[in-house]
Short mmCIF file of C-alpha atoms and ligand atoms in Angstrom, two decimals:
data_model
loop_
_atom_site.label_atom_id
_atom_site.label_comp_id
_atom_site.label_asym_id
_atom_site.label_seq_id
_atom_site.Cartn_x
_atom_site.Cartn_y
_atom_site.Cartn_z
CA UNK A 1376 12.15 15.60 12.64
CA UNK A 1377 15.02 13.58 15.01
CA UNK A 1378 16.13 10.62 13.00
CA UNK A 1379 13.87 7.52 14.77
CA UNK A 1380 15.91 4.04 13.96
CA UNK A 1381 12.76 2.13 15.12
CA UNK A 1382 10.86 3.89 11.84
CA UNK A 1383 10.66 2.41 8.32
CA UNK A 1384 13.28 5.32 6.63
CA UNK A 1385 12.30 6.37 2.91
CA UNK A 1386 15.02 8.79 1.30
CA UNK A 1387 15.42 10.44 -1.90
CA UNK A 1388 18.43 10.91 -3.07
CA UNK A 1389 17.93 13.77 -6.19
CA UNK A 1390 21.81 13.67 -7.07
CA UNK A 1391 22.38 16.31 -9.67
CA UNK A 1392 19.02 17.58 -10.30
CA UNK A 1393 16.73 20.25 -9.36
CA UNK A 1394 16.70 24.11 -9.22
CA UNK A 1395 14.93 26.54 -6.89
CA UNK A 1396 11.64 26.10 -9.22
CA UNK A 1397 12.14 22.60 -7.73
CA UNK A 1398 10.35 24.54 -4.50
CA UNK A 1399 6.89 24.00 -6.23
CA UNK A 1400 7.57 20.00 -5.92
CA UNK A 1401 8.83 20.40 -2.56
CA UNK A 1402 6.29 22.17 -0.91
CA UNK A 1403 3.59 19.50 -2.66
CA UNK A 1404 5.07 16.76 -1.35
CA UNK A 1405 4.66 18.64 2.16
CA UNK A 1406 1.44 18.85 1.82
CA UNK A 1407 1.01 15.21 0.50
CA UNK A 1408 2.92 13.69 3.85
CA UNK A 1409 1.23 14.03 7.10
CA UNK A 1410 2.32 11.12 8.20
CA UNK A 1411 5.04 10.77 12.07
CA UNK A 1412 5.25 6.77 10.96
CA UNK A 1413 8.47 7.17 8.95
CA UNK A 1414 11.58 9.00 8.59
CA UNK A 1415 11.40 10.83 5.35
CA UNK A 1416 14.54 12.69 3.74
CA UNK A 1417 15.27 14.21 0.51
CA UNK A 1418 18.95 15.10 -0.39
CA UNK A 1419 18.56 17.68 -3.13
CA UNK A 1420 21.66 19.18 -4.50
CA UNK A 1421 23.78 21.31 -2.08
CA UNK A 1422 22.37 24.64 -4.02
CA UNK A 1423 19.08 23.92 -2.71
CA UNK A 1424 19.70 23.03 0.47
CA UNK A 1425 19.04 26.41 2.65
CA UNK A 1426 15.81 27.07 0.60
CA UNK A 1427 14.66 22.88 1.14
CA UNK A 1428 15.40 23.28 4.82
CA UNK A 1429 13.44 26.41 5.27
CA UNK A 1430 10.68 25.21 3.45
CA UNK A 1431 9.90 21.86 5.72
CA UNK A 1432 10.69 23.03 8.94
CA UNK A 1433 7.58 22.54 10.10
CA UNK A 1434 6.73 19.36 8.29
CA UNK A 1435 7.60 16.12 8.53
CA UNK A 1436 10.12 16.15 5.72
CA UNK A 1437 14.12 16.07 6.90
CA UNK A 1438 17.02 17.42 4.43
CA UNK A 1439 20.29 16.43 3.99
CA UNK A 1440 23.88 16.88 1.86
CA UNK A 1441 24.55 13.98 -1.06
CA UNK A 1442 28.04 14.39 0.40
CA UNK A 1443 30.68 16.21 2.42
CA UNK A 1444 34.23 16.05 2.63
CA UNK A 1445 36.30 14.89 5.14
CA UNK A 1446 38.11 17.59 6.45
CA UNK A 1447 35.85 20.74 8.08
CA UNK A 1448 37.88 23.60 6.00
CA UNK A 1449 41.00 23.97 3.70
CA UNK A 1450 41.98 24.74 0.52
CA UNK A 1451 39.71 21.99 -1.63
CA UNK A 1452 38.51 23.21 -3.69
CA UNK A 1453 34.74 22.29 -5.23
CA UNK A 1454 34.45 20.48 -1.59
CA UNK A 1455 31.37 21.00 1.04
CA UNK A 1456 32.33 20.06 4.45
CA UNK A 1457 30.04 18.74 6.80
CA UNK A 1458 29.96 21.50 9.44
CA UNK A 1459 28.95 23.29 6.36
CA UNK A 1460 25.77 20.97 5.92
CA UNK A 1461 25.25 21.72 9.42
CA UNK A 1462 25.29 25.51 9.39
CA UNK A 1463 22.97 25.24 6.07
CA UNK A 1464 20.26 23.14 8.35
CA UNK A 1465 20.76 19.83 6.96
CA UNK A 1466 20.42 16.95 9.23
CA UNK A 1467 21.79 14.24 7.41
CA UNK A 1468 24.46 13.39 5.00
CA UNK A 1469 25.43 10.51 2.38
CA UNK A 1470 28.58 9.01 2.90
CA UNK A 1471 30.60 6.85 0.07
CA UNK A 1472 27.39 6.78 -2.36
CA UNK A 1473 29.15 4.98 -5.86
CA UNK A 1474 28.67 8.42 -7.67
CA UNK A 1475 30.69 10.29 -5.03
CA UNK A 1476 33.08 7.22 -4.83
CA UNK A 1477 34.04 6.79 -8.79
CA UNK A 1478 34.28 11.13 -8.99
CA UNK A 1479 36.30 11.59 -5.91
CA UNK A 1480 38.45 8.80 -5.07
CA UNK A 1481 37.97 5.04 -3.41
CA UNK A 1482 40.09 5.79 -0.82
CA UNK A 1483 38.75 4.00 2.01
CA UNK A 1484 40.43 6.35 4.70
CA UNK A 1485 38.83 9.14 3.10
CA UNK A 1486 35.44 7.86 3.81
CA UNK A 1487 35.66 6.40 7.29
CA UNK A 1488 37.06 10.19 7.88
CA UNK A 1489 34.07 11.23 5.90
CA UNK A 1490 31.71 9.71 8.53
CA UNK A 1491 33.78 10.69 11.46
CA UNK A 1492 33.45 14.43 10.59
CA UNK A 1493 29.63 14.47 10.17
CA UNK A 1494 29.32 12.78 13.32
CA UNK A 1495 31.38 15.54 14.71
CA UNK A 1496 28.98 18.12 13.75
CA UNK A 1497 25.68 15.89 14.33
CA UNK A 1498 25.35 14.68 11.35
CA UNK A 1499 22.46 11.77 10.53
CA UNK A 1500 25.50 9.21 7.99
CA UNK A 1501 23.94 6.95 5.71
CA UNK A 1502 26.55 5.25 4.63
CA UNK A 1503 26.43 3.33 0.88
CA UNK A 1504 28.00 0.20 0.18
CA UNK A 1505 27.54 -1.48 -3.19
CA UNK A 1506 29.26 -4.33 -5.39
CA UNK A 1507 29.70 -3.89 -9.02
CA UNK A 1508 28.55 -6.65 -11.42
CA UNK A 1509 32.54 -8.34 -12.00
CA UNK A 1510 32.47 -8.59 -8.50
CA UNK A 1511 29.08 -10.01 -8.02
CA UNK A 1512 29.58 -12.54 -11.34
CA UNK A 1513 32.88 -13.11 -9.21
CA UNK A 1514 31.21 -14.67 -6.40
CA UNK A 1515 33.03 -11.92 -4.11
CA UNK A 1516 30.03 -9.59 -3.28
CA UNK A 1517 29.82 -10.81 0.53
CA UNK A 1518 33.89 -10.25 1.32
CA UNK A 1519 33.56 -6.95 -1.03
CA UNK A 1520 30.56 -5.60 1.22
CA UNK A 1521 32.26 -6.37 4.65
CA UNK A 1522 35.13 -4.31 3.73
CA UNK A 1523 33.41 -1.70 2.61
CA UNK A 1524 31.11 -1.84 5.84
CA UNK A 1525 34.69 -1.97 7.82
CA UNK A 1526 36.13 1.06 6.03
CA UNK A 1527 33.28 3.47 6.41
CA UNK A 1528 31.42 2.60 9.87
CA UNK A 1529 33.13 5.24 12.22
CA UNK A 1530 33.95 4.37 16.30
CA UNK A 1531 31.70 7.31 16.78
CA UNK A 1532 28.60 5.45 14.64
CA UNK A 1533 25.63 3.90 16.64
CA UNK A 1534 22.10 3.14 15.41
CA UNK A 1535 20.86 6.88 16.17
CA UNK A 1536 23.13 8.44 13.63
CA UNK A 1537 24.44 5.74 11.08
CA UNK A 1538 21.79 3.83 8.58
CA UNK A 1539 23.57 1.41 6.38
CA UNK A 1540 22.60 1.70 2.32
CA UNK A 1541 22.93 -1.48 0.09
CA UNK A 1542 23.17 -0.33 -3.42
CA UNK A 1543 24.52 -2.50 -6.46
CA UNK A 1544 25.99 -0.66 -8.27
CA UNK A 1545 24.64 -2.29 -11.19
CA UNK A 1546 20.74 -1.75 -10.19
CA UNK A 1547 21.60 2.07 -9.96
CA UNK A 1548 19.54 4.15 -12.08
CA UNK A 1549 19.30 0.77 -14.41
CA UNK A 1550 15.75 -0.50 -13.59
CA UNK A 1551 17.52 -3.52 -12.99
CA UNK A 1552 16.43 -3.80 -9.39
CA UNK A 1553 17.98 -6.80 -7.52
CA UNK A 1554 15.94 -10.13 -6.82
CA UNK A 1555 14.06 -10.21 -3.96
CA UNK A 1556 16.43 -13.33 -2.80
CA UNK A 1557 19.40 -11.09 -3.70
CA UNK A 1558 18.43 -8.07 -1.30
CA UNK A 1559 17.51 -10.77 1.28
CA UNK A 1560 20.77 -11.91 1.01
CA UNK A 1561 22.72 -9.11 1.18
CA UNK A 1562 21.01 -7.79 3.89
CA UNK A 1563 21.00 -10.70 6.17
CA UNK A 1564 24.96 -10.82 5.59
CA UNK A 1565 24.90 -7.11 6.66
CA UNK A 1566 23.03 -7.23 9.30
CA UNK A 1567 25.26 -10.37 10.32
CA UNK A 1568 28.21 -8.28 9.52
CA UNK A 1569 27.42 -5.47 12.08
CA UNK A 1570 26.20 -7.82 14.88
CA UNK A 1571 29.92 -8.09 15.62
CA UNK A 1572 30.91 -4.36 15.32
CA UNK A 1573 31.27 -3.16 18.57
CA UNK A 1574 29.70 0.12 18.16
CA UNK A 1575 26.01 -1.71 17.48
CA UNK A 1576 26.25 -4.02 20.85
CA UNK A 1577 22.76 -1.67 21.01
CA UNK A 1578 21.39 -2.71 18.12
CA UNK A 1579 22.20 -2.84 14.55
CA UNK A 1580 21.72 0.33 12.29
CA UNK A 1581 18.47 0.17 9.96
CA UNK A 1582 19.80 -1.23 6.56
CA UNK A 1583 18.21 0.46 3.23
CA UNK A 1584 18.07 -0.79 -0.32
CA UNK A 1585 18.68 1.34 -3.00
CA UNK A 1586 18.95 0.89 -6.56
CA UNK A 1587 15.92 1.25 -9.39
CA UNK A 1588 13.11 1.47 -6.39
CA UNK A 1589 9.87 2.52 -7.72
CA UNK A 1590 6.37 2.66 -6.98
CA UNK A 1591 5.60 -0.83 -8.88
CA UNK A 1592 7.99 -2.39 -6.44
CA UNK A 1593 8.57 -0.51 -3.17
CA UNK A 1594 5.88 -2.38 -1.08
CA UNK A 1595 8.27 -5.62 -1.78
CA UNK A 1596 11.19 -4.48 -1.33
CA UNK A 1597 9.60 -2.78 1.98
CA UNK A 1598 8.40 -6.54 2.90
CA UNK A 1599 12.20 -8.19 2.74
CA UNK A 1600 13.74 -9.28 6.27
CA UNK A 1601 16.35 -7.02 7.20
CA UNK A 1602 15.06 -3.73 4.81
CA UNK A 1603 14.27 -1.17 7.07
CA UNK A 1604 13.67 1.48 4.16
CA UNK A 1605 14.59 2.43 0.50
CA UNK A 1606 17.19 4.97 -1.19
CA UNK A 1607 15.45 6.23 -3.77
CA UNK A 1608 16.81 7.96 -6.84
CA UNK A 1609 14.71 8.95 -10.52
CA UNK A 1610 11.64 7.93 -8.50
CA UNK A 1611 12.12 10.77 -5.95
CA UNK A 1612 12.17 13.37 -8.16
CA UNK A 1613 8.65 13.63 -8.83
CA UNK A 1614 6.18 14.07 -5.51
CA UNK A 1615 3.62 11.87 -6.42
CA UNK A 1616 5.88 9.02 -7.02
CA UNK A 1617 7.86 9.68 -4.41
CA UNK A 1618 4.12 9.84 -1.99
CA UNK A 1619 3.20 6.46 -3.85
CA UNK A 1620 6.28 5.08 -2.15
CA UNK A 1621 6.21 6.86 1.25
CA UNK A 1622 3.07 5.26 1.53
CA UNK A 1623 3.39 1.92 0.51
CA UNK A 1624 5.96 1.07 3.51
P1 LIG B 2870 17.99 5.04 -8.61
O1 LIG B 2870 19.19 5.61 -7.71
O2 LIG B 2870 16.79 4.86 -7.70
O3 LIG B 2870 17.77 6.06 -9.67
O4 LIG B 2870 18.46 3.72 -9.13
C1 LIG B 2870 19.42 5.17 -6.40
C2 LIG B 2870 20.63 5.85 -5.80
O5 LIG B 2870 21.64 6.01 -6.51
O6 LIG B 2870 20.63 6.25 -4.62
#
């Protein structure tokens, strides 16, 4: 389904999980969502992505690449481009997620590239940003986060193919999800933050949380000002928690 920023967006990001037996889950959750009120995408590993994309193409479910590099071809090795995303079906691609950041490099010109590229070949970006804690217990976590905004939003980015993903990187995979008062903050800073990027004079970009989101506390999270969805790791793995979420938006 086209990427709709006015929708609610629920991801799952399944990082380095999942092999093709992981069909079985896939096709369940299928049948679980019949719902046009939200964009739904699941970013299974890269091995997966050809079988995931033939699987939902008729449902509501979208697919995308936890990554891609910033160049379209060339000797780099253990690299996926993002024209190869494309040519695999995926819609949609994760740019600068921690993970990808602390294996491959912080270079900030390699991600703003990184976005640039997938645009180039149609790419849906959501693009991560995310303090860790000695920045946070710094009292930096605002400056930190408009950098990072300013060295991965491409010219090319507009609110029908960037979405914006606040994830501490201390609430990752922790069950340490941030205060509600600490995602409201952040988020009203972001959204502040793009307001005077010239690309969103249209509108911002929807802004997701991410970090430790489960059932127990999606419907919250879902509630903040300025949260227009959730990246969702451990809890997306398994369909029925990853419904229970869909559904509590
Ligand atoms: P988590 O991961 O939900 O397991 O904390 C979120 C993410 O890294 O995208």
């Amino acid at each position: 389904m086209k990427f709709n920023p006015d929708l609610i967006t629920i991801a799952g990001n399944w990082k380095m999980n999942g092999h093709k037996a992981a069909a079985a889950e896939i096709e369940k959750l299928i049948n679980l969502i019949n719902e046009t009120d939200a964009n739904i995408i699941l970013f299974p590993p890269f091995t997966l992505i050809s079988d995931f994309v033939e699987i939902s193409k008729s449902s509501y479910l979208s697919i995308g690449g936890q990554d891609c590099h910033h160049k379209d071809s060339g000797a780099f090795t253990s690299s996926i481009s993002a024209s190869m995303l494309r040519d695999a079906g995926a819609d949609y691609v994760i740019i600068g997620h921690s993970e990808a950041r602390a294996l491959h490099g912080n270079d900030s010109s390699n991600v703003i590239n990184k976005t640039y590229n997938a645009h180039e070949n149609n790419l849906v970006t959501i693009i991560c940003v995310g303090e860790d804690l000695s920045v946070r217990s710094e009292g930096k976590h605002y400056d930190f986060i408009s950098k990072q905004l300013e060295n991965a939003v491409a010219r090319t980015s507009n609110r029908n193919n960037t979405l914006i993903a606040y994830e501490p990187i201390w609430a990752i995979g922790t069950g340490d999800t941030a205060s509600i008062e600490d995602i409201q903050d952040m988020h009203a800073h972001i959204n502040n933050t793009l307001k005077d990027f010239d690309m969103f004079k249209k509108g911002n970009p929807s802004i997701l949380y991410g970090g430790s989101v489960n059932p127990k506390n999606a419907a919250q999270i879902l509630s903040i000002n300025n949260v227009n969805g959730v990246l969702v790791g451990g809890s997306s793995l398994d369909h029925i928690e990853f419904n229970e979420i869909i559904k509590s938006k």
